[in-house]
Coordinates of C-alpha atoms in Angstrom, one line a residue:
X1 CA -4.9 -2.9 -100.0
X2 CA -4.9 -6.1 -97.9
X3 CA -2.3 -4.7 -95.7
X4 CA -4.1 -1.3 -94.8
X5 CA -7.1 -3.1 -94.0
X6 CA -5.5 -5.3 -91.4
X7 CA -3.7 -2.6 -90.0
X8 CA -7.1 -0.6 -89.2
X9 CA -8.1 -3.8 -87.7
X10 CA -5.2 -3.9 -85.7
X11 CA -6.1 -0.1 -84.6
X12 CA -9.4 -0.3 -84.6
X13 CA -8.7 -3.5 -81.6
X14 CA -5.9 -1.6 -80.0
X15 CA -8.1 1.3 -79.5
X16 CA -11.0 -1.0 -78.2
X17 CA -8.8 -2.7 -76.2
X18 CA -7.6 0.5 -74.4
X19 CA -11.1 1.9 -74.1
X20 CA -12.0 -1.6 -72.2
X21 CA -8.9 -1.1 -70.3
X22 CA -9.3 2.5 -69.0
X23 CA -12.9 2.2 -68.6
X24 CA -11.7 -1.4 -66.0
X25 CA -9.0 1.6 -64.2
X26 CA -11.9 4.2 -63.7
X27 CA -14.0 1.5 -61.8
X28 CA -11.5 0.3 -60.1
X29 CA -10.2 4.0 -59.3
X30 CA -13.7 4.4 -58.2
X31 CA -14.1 1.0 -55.8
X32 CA -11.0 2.6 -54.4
X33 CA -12.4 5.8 -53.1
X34 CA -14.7 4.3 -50.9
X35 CA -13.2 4.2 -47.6
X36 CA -12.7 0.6 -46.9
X37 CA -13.0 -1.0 -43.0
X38 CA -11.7 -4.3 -41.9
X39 CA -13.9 -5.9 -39.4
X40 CA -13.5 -8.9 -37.1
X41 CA -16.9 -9.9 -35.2
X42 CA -15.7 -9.0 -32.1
X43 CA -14.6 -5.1 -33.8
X44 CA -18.2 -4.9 -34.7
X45 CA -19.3 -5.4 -31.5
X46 CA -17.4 -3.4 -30.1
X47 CA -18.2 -0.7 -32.8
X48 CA -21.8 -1.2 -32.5
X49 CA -21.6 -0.1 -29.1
X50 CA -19.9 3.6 -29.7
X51 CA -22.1 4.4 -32.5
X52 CA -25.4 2.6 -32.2
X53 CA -28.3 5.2 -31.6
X54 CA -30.3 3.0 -29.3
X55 CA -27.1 2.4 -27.2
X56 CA -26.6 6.1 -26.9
X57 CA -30.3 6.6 -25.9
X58 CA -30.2 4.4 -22.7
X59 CA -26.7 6.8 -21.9
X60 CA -28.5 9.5 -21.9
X61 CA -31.3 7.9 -19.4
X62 CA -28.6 6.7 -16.9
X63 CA -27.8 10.8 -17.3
X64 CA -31.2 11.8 -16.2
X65 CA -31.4 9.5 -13.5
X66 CA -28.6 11.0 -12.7
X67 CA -29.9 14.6 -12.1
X68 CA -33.2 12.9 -10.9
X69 CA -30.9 11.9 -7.9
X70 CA -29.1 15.3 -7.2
X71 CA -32.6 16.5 -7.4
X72 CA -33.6 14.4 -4.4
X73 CA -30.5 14.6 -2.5
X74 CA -31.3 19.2 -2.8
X75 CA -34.6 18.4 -0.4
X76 CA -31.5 17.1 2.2
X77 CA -29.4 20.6 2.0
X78 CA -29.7 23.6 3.5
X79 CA -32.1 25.9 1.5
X80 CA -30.9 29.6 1.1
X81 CA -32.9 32.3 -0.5
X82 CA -32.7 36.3 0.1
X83 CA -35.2 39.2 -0.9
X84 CA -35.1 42.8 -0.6
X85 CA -38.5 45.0 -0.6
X86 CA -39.1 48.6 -0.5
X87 CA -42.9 49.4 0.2
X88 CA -45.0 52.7 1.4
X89 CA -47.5 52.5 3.8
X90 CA -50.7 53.5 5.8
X91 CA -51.3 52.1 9.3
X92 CA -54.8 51.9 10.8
X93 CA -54.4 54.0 14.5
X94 CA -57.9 52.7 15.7
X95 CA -61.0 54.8 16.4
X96 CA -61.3 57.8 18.5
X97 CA -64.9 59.7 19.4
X98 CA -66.2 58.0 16.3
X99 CA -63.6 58.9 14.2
X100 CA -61.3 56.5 12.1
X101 CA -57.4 57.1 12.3
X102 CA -55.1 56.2 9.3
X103 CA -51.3 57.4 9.9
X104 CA -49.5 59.7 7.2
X105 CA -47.5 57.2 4.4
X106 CA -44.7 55.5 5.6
X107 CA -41.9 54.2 4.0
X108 CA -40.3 50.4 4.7
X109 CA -37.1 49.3 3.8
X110 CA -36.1 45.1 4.2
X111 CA -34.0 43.4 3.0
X112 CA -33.4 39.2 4.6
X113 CA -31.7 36.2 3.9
X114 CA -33.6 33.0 5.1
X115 CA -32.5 29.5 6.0
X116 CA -34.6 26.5 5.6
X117 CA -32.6 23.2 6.8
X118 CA -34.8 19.9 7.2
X119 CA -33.5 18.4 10.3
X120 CA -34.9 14.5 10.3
X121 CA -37.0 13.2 8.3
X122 CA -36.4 9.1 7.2
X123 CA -39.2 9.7 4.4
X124 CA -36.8 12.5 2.6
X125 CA -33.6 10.1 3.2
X126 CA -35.5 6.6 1.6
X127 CA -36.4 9.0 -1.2
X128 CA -32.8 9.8 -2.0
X129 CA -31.8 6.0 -1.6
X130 CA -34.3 5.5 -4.2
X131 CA -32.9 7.9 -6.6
X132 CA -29.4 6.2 -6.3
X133 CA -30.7 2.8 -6.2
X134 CA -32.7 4.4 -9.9
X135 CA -29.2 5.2 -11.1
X136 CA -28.0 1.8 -10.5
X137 CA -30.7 0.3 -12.4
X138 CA -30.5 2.6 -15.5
X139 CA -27.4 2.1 -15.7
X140 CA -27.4 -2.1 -15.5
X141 CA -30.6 -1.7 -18.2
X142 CA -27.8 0.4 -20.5
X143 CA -25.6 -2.5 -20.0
X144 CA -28.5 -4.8 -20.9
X145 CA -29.1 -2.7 -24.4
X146 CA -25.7 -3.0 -24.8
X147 CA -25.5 -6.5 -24.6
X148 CA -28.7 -7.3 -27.0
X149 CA -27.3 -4.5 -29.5
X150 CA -23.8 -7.0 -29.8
X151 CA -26.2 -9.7 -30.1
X152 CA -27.8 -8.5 -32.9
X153 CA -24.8 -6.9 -34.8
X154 CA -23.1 -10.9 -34.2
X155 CA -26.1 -12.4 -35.8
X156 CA -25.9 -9.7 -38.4
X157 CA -22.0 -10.5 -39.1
X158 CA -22.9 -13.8 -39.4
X159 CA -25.7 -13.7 -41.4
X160 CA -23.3 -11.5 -44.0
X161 CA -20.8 -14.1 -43.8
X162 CA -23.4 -16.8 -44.3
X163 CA -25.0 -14.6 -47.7
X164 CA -21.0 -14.2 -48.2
X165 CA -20.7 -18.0 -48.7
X166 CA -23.6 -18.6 -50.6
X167 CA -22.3 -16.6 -53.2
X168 CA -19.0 -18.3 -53.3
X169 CA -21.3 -21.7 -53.5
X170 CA -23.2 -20.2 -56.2
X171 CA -20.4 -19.5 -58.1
X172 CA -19.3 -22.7 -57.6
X173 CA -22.2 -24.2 -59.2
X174 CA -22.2 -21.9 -62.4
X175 CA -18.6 -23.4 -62.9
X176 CA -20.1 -26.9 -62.5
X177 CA -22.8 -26.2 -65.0
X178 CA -20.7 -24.7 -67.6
X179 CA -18.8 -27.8 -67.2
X180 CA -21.6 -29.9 -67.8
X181 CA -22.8 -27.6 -71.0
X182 CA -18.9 -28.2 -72.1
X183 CA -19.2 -31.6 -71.8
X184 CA -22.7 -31.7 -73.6
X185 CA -21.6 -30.1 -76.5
X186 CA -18.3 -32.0 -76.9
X187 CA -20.3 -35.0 -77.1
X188 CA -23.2 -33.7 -79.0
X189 CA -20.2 -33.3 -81.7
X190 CA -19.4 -36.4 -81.8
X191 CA -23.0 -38.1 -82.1
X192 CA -23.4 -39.4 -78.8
X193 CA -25.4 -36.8 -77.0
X194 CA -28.8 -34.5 -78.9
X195 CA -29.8 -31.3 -78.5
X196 CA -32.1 -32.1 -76.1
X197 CA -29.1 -32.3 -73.4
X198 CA -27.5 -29.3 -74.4
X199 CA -30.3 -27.5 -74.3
X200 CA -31.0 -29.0 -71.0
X201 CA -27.5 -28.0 -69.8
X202 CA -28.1 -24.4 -70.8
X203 CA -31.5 -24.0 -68.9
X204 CA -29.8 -25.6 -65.9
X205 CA -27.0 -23.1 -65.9
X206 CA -29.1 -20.2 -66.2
X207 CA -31.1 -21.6 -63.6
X208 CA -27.7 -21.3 -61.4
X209 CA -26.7 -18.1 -63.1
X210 CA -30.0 -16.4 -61.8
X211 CA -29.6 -18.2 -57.6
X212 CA -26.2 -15.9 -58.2
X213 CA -27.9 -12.9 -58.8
X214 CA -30.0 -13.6 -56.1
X215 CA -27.6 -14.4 -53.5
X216 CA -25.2 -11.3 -54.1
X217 CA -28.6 -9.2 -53.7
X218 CA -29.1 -10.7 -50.6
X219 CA -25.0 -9.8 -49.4
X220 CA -25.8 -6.7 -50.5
X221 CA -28.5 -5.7 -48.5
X222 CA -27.2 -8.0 -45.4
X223 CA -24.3 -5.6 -45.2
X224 CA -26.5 -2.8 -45.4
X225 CA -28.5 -4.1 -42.4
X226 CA -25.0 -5.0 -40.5
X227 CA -23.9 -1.5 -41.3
X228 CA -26.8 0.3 -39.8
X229 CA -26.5 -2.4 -36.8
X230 CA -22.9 -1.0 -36.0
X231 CA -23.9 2.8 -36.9
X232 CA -21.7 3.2 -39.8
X233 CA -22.1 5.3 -43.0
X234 CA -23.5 3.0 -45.8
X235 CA -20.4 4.9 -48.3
X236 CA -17.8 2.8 -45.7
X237 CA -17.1 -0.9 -47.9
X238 CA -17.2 -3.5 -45.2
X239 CA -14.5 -6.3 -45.3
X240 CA -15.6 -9.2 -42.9
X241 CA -12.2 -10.7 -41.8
X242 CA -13.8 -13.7 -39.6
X243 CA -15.1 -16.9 -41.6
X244 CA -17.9 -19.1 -41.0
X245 CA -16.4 -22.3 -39.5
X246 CA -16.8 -25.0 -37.0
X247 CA -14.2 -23.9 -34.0
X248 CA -13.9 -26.0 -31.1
X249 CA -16.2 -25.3 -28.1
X250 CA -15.6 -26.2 -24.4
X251 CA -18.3 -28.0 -23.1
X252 CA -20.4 -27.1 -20.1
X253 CA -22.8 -29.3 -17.8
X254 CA -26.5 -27.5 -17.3
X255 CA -25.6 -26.7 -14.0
X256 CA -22.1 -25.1 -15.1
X257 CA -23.3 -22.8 -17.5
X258 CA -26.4 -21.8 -15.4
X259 CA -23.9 -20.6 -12.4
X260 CA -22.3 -18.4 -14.7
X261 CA -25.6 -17.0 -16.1
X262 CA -26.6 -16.2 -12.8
X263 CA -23.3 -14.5 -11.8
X264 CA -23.0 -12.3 -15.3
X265 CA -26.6 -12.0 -16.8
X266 CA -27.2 -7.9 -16.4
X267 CA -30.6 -8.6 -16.7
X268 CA -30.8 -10.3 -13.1
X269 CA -29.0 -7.6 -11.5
X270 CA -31.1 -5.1 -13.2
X271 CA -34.6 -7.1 -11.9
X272 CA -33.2 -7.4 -8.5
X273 CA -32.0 -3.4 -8.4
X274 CA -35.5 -2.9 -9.1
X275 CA -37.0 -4.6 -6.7
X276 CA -34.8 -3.1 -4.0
X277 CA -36.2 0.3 -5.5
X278 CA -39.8 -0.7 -5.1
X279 CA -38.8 -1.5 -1.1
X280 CA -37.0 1.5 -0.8
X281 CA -40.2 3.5 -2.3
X282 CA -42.4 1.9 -0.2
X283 CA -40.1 2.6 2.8
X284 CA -40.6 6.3 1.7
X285 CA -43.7 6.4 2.0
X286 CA -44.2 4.5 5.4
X287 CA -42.1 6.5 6.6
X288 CA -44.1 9.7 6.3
X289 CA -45.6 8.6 9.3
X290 CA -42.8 9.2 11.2
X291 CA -42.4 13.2 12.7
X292 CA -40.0 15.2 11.0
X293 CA -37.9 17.6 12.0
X294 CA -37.5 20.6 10.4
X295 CA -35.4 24.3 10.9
X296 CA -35.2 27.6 10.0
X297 CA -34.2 31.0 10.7
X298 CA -33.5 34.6 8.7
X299 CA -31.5 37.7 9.6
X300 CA -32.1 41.0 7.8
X301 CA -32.8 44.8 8.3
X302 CA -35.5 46.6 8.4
X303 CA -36.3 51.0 8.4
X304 CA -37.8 53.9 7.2
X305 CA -34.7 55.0 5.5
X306 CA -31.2 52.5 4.3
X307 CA -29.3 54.3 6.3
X308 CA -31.5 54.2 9.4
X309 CA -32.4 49.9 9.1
X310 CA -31.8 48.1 12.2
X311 CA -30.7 44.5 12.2
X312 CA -33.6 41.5 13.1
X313 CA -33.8 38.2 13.1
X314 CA -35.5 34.5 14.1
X315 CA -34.7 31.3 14.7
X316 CA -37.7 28.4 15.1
X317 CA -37.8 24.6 15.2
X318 CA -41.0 23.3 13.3
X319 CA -42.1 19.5 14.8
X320 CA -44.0 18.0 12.4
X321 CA -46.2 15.2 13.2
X322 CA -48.4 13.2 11.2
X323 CA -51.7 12.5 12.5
X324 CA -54.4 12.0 9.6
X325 CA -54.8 12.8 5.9
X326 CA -58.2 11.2 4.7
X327 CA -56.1 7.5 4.0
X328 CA -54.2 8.7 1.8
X329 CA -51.4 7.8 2.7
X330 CA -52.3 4.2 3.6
X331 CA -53.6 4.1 -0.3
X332 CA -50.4 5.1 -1.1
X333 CA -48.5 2.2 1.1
X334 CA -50.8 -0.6 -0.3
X335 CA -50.2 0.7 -3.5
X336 CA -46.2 0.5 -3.2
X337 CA -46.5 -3.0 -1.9
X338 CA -48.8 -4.0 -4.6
X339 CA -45.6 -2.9 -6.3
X340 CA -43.6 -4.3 -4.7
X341 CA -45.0 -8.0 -5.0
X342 CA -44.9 -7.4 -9.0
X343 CA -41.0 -6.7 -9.0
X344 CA -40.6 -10.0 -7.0
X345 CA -42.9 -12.3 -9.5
X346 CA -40.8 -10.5 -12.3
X347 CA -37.3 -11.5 -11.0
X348 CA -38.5 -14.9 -10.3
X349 CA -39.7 -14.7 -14.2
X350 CA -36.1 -13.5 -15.0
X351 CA -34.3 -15.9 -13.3
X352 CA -36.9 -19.2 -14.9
X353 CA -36.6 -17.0 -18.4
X354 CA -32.6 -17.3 -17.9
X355 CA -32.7 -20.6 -17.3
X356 CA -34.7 -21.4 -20.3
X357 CA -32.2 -19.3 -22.7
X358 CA -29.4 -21.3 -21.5
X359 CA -30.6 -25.2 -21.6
X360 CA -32.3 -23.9 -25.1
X361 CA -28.8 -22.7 -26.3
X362 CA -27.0 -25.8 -25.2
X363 CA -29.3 -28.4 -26.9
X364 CA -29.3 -26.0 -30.0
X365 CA -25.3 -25.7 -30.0
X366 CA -25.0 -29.5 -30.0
X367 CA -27.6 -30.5 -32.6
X368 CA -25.9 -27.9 -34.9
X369 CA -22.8 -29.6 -34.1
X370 CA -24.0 -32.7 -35.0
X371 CA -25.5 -31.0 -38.6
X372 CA -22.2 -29.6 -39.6
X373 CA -20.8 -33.2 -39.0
X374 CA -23.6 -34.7 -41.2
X375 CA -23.9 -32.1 -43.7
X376 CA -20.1 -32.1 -44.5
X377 CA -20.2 -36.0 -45.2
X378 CA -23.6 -35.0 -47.5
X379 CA -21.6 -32.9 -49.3
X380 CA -18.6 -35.8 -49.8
X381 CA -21.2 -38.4 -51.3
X382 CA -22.8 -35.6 -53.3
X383 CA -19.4 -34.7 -55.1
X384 CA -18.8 -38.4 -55.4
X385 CA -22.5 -39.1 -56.9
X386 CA -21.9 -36.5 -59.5
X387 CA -18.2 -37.4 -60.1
X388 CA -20.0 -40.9 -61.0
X389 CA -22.8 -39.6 -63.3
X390 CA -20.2 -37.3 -64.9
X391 CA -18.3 -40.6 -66.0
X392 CA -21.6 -42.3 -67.2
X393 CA -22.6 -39.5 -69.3
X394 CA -19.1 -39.5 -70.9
X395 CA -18.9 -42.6 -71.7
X396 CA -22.9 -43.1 -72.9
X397 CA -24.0 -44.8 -70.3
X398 CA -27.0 -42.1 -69.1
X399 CA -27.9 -38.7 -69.9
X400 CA -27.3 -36.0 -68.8
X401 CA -30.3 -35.9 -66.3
X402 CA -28.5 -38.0 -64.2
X403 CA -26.0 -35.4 -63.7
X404 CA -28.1 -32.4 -63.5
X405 CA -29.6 -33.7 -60.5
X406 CA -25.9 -34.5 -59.6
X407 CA -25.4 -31.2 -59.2
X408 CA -28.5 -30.5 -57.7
X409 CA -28.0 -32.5 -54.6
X410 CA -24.2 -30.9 -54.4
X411 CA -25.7 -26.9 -54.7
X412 CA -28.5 -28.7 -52.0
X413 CA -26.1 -30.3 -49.8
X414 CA -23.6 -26.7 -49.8
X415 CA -26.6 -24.9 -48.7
X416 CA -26.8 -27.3 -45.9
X417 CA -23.4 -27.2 -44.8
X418 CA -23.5 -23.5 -44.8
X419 CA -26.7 -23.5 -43.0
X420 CA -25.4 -25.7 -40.6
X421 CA -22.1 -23.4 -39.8
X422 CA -24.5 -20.5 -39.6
X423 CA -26.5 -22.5 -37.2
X424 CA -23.7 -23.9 -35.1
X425 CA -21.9 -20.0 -34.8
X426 CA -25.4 -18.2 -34.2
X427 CA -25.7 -21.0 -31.2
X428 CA -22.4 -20.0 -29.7
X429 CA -23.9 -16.2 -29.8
X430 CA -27.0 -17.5 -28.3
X431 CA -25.3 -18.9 -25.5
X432 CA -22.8 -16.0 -24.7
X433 CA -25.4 -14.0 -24.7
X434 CA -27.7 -16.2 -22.2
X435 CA -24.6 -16.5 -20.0
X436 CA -23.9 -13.0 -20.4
X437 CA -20.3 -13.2 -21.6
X438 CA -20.6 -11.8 -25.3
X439 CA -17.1 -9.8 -24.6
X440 CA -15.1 -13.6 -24.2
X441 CA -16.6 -14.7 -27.8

């Protein structure tokens, strides 16, 4: 009897055992049908730029200003346009003795091609400068959007990586805290610790056990938020292949990086693109006041019958000269200077705004330097204080209070360090993106 019974148990186990295990293989089958992507910051980037909506809008506006500008250049071409008419009419013959004198119907036959070709005129050619000067500047601000949208996707990788780390800290400190309830209970056992510190050890690591929860929420949703930053389908699993870490940096004087901001920032060239498109309109439009020159002809046939049409034809010159509209024209010139003046107090913002972004970044990338320095020798003592207070509550000496806010200051002073590294890398972004070199980071 003895014997059946254990061998149910021992079937009853091996058939829990391989439920456990194929229900382990179907998640794992299932973790492996998500397509998986390997990502280095840089890839990201890089990514962000192909797929990212907003990226793709300001294409699309360096397209219109595109057609805006063949639309200009048309008013420089020749302008062709032909028309064929068929018509039946009466002519008035005049009055004779009193009488009025309408002909019998008549019927006309034309058909003409005209040509309309505009000569000189400086206002039409500024116009057309304008439009490719416009296609310039859409395209630098594309370049601009670019550049903040690999911003933002770098501070998103890193942010991941930083939510990434917490969770490997927070695991870390479960592990200490079911050390510490180990050790509670061992001694509890032997007299030399109550319940008091075991219980105390349990509400400390459930404590821990619920910052875990949290903090693999939070890598959750920051890979969401990195994943919509790059454009990518939310099914794809990410796998960030960079690591939060202090890498060397070389250093730069003010003046250094500032010659480099000024020679790559896209947001300079973009200001000072518009600018020269606010002079160019305003040429435009002082120009109008200049004559124009403008010509034109048509050929065609004309008759009673198709067969009978006889060839005509014309050829003028139309001088066009200015002379006065009401003002308002001259409204029209103050207003483009008015203009004008803005787009130069703006680059002059630009260029003070630029300097601003790059002495910030500098001052930020050496303090955080400095914090990952500090907060890596916190973390030494904080190992060492609760390496000490593990040894006192071993042997007696305190409770276990002592080390519960042991590894307190350890959880504390990991959280520093991996603020710090999140603060130093998110520094180097800042500055890239200040000097305008995000593709060398």
């Amino acid at each position: 009897m003895i014997v059946i019974i254990l061998a149910g148990i021992v079937w009853l186990s091996g058939t829990v055992t391989l439920a456990w295990a194929q229900e382990a293989q179907d998640e794992a089958a299932s973790r492996q049908r998500l397509p998986e992507l390997r990502l280095s910051m840089q890839d990201a980037m890089q990514a962000s730029v192909d797929n990212n909506p907003t990226v793709q809008l300001f294409r699309e506006r360096v397209s219109q200003a595109e057609e805006q500008a063949f639309t200009q250049r048309g008013a420089l071409l020749p302008n062709l346009s032909a028309r064929v008419s068929g018509a039946r009419r009466r002519f008035f013959l005049g009055s004779f003795a009193g009488r009025s004198a309408v002909s019998d119907p008549i019927d006309f036959y034309e058909s003409r091609i005209a040509l309309t070709q505009n000569i000189f005129s400086l206002s039409l050619i500024q116009r057309w400068r304008a439009a490719r000067t416009n296609i310039e500047v859409a395209s630098l601000d594309s370049e601009t959007q670019k550049m903040d949208t690999m911003a933002i996707v770098a501070l998103a990788y890193l942010e991941t990586l930083r939510v990434q780390k917490s969770v490997k800290a927070r695991l870390a400190d479960v592990k200490l805290n079911n050390e510490l309830l180990r050790l509670a209970m061992e001694r509890k056992s032997v007299g030399m610790a109550t319940r008091l510190d075991v219980t105390r050890a349990k509400v400390q690591l459930e404590n821990e056990k619920q910052r875990l929860l949290i903090a693999r929420n939070d890598y959750g949703s920051a890979k969401l938020n990195l994943s919509r930053g790059i454009g990518l389908s939310f099914d794809v699993k990410l796998i960030l292949t960079d690591e939060l870490k202090l890498v060397p940096v070389t250093p730069q004087t003010v003046e250094q990086a500032l010659q480099v901001a000024r020679e790559r920032r896209v947001e300079l060239k973009a200001q000072k693109k518009r600018e020269r498109l606010a002079e160019l309109t305003l040429s435009s439009v002082v120009m109008e006041r200049v004559p124009s020159l403008t010509g034109s002809g048509d050929v065609g046939v004309i008759g009673n019958q198709p067969g009978n049409a006889l060839t005509s034809d014309s050829v003028q010159v139309l001088l066009s000269i200015p002379l006065f509209d009401g003002g308002q024209r001259e409204g029209r010139i103050s207003e483009q200077r008015s203009l004008l003046r803005l787009e130069s107090i703006r680059t002059r913002d630009v260029e003070k705004q630029i300097g601003l972004e790059v002495r910030d970044a500098l001052l930020t990338m050496e303090s955080t330097q400095q914090q990952v320095a500090v907060a890596r020798e916190g973390l030494r003592l904080a190992f060492q204080e609760l390496h000490l207070a593990r040894r006192r509550f071993a042997v007696g000496l305190a409770t276990n209070i002592e080390v519960t806010d042991a590894q307190t200051r350890v959880a504390q002073a990991r959280d520093n360090l991996i603020e710090a590294l999140f603060n130093f890398n998110a520094s180097r972004v800042d500055l890239a993106r200040a000097q305008g070199r995000l593709e060398d980071l």
